[in-house]
Amino acid sequence: MRTSFPTSAHILLSGFMLLLCEAAPADGFGISEPQMVLLTPDATVKKPFYLGAYEVTWKDYLPAVIEAKCLMPANQYNDHLKFSEKLGDQYPVTGITRPDFQCYLDWLNKKFGKRYRLPTTAEWRIAGKSASYQNPIIKASPSDPRWAVERGLVRPIGQLNPSKDGIFDLEGNAMEILADTRSIPDDLGCKKLGGLFCQQSAVIGMWYHGMGDKKPDGFMDAHWTYDGGPERSMGFRLAHDK
């Protein structure tokens, strides 16, 4: 496959490092630095931090498949999809494991010289406090190879109003995998399969699809998911320290 890289120049201006990135495509994709929002800490978080204004999309992720050989997301049968530029759209990327996303993070950090990471549960909740309930309309796409898109569990990012902090899709799009993990050595899945099935990641956010006008409870409650398999309906959001 043909690979091309953006030309970057670093300029030190008034004590701040600015990254100027020429939009050079990787097999037809424009690669741009993620939009981040600076958030103020509270009693649960000690330092200011940046959180992605949007969930990571297929358009964001697929260049890492080209340049860093990150794995393609999987379908409902856990079979990896075939690469297609047509999938490089604004739906949140789903169907990848935590290690797959780490591959994307490693590529992204090398590309822009940053230290992007997953947000913690406490950081995500700071952002979630400024989100207001909106009842979204999500349409299924029966011919789409992506399970979450086919079932109408996700929609393209940024279609509803942002939170008061300017962050989109904290409520009502893909649930989001967080930095928090726990070991579960006594779990049955761990004993049978081992490896990443002995670890779980926290996930947060809720689908409002089909819930009518009633706001569901537990919007900012964290749950747990196994790291051993691709989560077909869960997505990711970037964070980094100030």
Tab-separated table of C-alpha atoms in Angstrom, residues 3-192:
chain	number	residue	atom	x	y	z
A	3	THR	CA	2.018	5.557	2.439
A	4	SER	CA	2.763	9.273	2.732
A	5	PHE	CA	3.505	11.260	5.826
A	6	PRO	CA	2.629	14.836	6.826
A	7	THR	CA	5.324	17.468	6.969
A	8	SER	CA	5.551	19.008	10.437
A	9	ALA	CA	7.403	22.034	11.787
A	10	HIS	CA	7.760	22.965	15.415
A	11	ILE	CA	7.860	26.646	16.327
A	12	LEU	CA	8.488	27.970	19.811
A	13	LEU	CA	6.317	31.049	20.321
A	14	SER	CA	5.788	32.885	23.614
A	15	GLY	CA	6.761	29.820	25.604
A	16	PHE	CA	4.298	27.532	23.823
A	17	MET	CA	5.136	24.799	21.342
A	18	LEU	CA	2.876	24.969	18.314
A	19	LEU	CA	2.656	22.111	15.876
A	20	LEU	CA	2.016	23.091	12.274
A	21	CYS	CA	0.901	20.080	10.290
A	22	GLU	CA	0.527	19.947	6.521
A	23	ALA	CA	-2.540	17.869	5.634
A	24	ALA	CA	-0.796	15.050	3.783
A	25	PRO	CA	-3.010	12.013	3.124
A	26	ALA	CA	-2.351	8.358	3.941
A	27	ASP	CA	-3.968	6.578	0.997
A	28	GLY	CA	-6.543	9.325	0.575
A	29	PHE	CA	-7.090	10.282	4.229
A	30	GLY	CA	-6.341	13.752	5.518
A	31	ILE	CA	-4.639	13.492	8.917
A	32	SER	CA	-5.257	16.323	11.363
A	33	GLU	CA	-4.512	16.873	15.025
A	34	PRO	CA	-7.481	15.973	17.289
A	35	GLN	CA	-9.630	18.768	18.695
A	36	MET	CA	-9.211	18.893	22.470
A	37	VAL	CA	-10.966	20.850	25.237
A	38	LEU	CA	-9.187	22.000	28.408
A	39	LEU	CA	-11.120	21.039	31.540
A	40	THR	CA	-10.739	22.279	35.114
A	41	PRO	CA	-10.158	19.651	37.823
A	42	ASP	CA	-12.387	19.068	40.829
A	43	ALA	CA	-11.944	17.219	44.121
A	44	THR	CA	-11.466	13.908	42.291
A	45	VAL	CA	-8.851	15.098	39.754
A	46	LYS	CA	-5.789	17.071	40.813
A	47	LYS	CA	-4.638	18.708	37.574
A	48	PRO	CA	-6.223	20.362	34.514
A	49	PHE	CA	-6.404	18.041	31.511
A	50	TYR	CA	-7.534	17.962	27.902
A	51	LEU	CA	-10.390	15.797	26.648
A	52	GLY	CA	-11.300	15.104	23.045
A	53	ALA	CA	-14.161	17.211	21.721
A	54	TYR	CA	-15.322	14.161	19.748
A	55	GLU	CA	-15.129	10.394	19.969
A	56	VAL	CA	-12.422	8.805	17.799
A	57	THR	CA	-13.914	8.014	14.386
A	58	TRP	CA	-13.271	5.516	11.639
A	59	LYS	CA	-11.752	8.367	9.647
A	60	ASP	CA	-9.326	8.961	12.506
A	61	TYR	CA	-8.458	5.294	12.997
A	62	LEU	CA	-8.014	3.950	9.472
A	63	PRO	CA	-4.797	5.911	8.708
A	64	ALA	CA	-3.208	4.005	11.611
A	65	VAL	CA	-4.226	0.769	9.884
A	66	ILE	CA	-2.361	1.945	6.777
A	67	GLU	CA	0.734	3.421	8.393
A	68	ALA	CA	1.135	1.456	11.642
A	69	LYS	CA	-0.549	-1.815	10.621
A	70	CYS	CA	-3.086	-1.537	13.445
A	71	LEU	CA	-5.784	-4.198	13.154
A	72	MET	CA	-9.040	-3.527	11.364
A	73	PRO	CA	-12.122	-3.539	13.623
A	74	ALA	CA	-14.184	-6.728	13.846
A	75	ASN	CA	-17.829	-7.519	13.078
A	76	GLN	CA	-20.401	-9.366	15.191
A	77	TYR	CA	-18.679	-12.679	14.422
A	78	ASN	CA	-15.308	-11.348	15.641
A	79	ASP	CA	-13.992	-11.462	12.069
A	80	HIS	CA	-11.860	-8.478	11.103
A	81	LEU	CA	-13.409	-6.336	8.388
A	82	LYS	CA	-11.666	-5.829	5.067
A	83	PHE	CA	-9.980	-2.466	4.699
A	84	SER	CA	-11.950	0.038	2.646
A	85	GLU	CA	-11.572	3.779	2.388
A	86	LYS	CA	-15.376	3.946	2.206
A	87	LEU	CA	-15.421	3.061	5.923
A	88	GLY	CA	-13.384	6.175	6.720
A	89	ASP	CA	-16.351	8.224	7.855
A	90	GLN	CA	-17.482	10.097	10.972
A	91	TYR	CA	-19.058	7.211	12.868
A	92	PRO	CA	-17.255	6.479	16.162
A	93	VAL	CA	-14.846	3.591	15.680
A	94	THR	CA	-16.050	0.409	17.385
A	95	GLY	CA	-15.124	-3.268	17.228
A	96	ILE	CA	-11.519	-2.929	18.406
A	97	THR	CA	-9.799	-4.107	21.567
A	98	ARG	CA	-7.889	-1.990	24.039
A	99	PRO	CA	-4.532	-3.177	22.539
A	100	ASP	CA	-5.803	-2.162	19.074
A	101	PHE	CA	-6.546	1.302	20.406
A	102	GLN	CA	-3.106	1.410	22.026
A	103	CYS	CA	-1.660	0.781	18.563
A	104	TYR	CA	-3.609	3.821	17.354
A	105	LEU	CA	-2.393	5.884	20.330
A	106	ASP	CA	1.238	4.954	19.685
A	107	TRP	CA	0.867	5.974	16.040
A	108	LEU	CA	-0.925	9.225	16.920
A	109	ASN	CA	1.626	10.214	19.558
A	110	LYS	CA	4.497	9.608	17.164
A	111	LYS	CA	2.692	11.570	14.468
A	112	PHE	CA	2.102	14.703	16.558
A	113	GLY	CA	4.670	14.433	19.344
A	114	LYS	CA	1.999	14.326	22.070
A	115	ARG	CA	1.061	11.920	24.837
A	116	TYR	CA	-2.551	11.108	24.059
A	117	ARG	CA	-4.161	8.513	26.313
A	118	LEU	CA	-7.539	7.289	27.508
A	119	PRO	CA	-9.358	9.439	30.084
A	120	THR	CA	-9.916	8.138	33.590
A	121	THR	CA	-13.411	7.614	34.957
A	122	ALA	CA	-13.029	10.673	37.200
A	123	GLU	CA	-11.962	12.856	34.256
A	124	TRP	CA	-14.835	11.664	32.079
A	125	ARG	CA	-17.330	12.435	34.831
A	126	ILE	CA	-16.073	16.025	35.053
A	127	ALA	CA	-16.973	16.411	31.379
A	128	GLY	CA	-20.252	14.544	31.801
A	129	LYS	CA	-21.482	16.977	34.445
A	130	SER	CA	-21.791	19.698	31.812
A	131	ALA	CA	-23.789	17.544	29.368
A	132	SER	CA	-27.561	17.950	29.114
A	133	TYR	CA	-29.964	15.220	28.006
A	134	GLN	CA	-30.959	15.191	24.352
A	135	ASN	CA	-33.181	12.542	22.810
A	136	PRO	CA	-31.360	11.451	19.632
A	137	ILE	CA	-32.802	9.760	16.576
A	138	ILE	CA	-30.418	7.032	15.385
A	139	LYS	CA	-31.120	5.223	12.137
A	140	ALA	CA	-30.050	1.667	11.386
A	141	SER	CA	-28.086	0.915	8.209
A	142	PRO	CA	-28.854	-2.722	7.320
A	143	SER	CA	-26.279	-2.986	4.531
A	144	ASP	CA	-23.349	-1.683	6.619
A	145	PRO	CA	-20.670	-4.251	7.616
A	146	ARG	CA	-20.165	-2.543	10.992
A	147	TRP	CA	-22.396	-4.114	13.640
A	148	ALA	CA	-23.016	-0.950	15.670
A	149	VAL	CA	-23.854	1.070	12.550
A	150	GLU	CA	-26.016	-1.689	11.093
A	151	ARG	CA	-28.013	-1.954	14.323
A	152	GLY	CA	-28.416	1.785	14.730
A	153	LEU	CA	-26.480	1.909	18.003
A	154	VAL	CA	-24.254	4.796	16.916
A	155	ARG	CA	-24.574	7.868	14.734
A	156	PRO	CA	-21.966	10.153	13.121
A	157	ILE	CA	-20.271	12.362	15.707
A	158	GLY	CA	-21.251	15.943	16.445
A	159	GLN	CA	-24.909	15.821	15.353
A	160	LEU	CA	-26.349	16.965	18.679
A	161	ASN	CA	-25.522	20.037	20.749
A	162	PRO	CA	-22.224	19.942	22.664
A	163	SER	CA	-21.932	20.110	26.433
A	164	LYS	CA	-21.404	23.466	28.119
A	165	ASP	CA	-17.664	22.794	27.795
A	166	GLY	CA	-17.937	22.215	24.036
A	167	ILE	CA	-17.659	18.399	24.099
A	168	PHE	CA	-19.881	16.286	21.835
A	169	ASP	CA	-21.555	12.894	22.254
A	170	LEU	CA	-20.949	12.369	25.945
A	171	GLU	CA	-24.498	11.072	26.020
A	172	GLY	CA	-26.296	8.966	23.506
A	173	ASN	CA	-23.584	7.713	21.137
A	174	ALA	CA	-21.035	4.908	21.627
A	175	MET	CA	-20.210	3.961	25.195
A	176	GLU	CA	-16.554	4.793	25.874
A	177	ILE	CA	-13.731	2.630	27.203
A	178	LEU	CA	-11.695	4.349	29.922
A	179	ALA	CA	-8.188	4.127	31.352
A	180	ASP	CA	-9.289	2.363	34.544
A	181	THR	CA	-8.689	-1.409	34.590
A	182	ARG	CA	-9.013	-4.233	37.078
A	183	SER	CA	-7.588	-7.736	37.274
A	184	ILE	CA	-10.047	-10.634	37.542
A	185	PRO	CA	-7.920	-13.806	37.974
A	186	ASP	CA	-10.784	-15.776	39.571
A	187	ASP	CA	-13.233	-15.048	36.743
A	188	LEU	CA	-14.412	-18.075	34.755
A	189	GLY	CA	-13.483	-16.451	31.443
A	190	CYS	CA	-9.982	-15.776	32.747
A	191	LYS	CA	-9.532	-19.383	33.873
A	192	LYS	CA	-10.656	-20.738	30.510
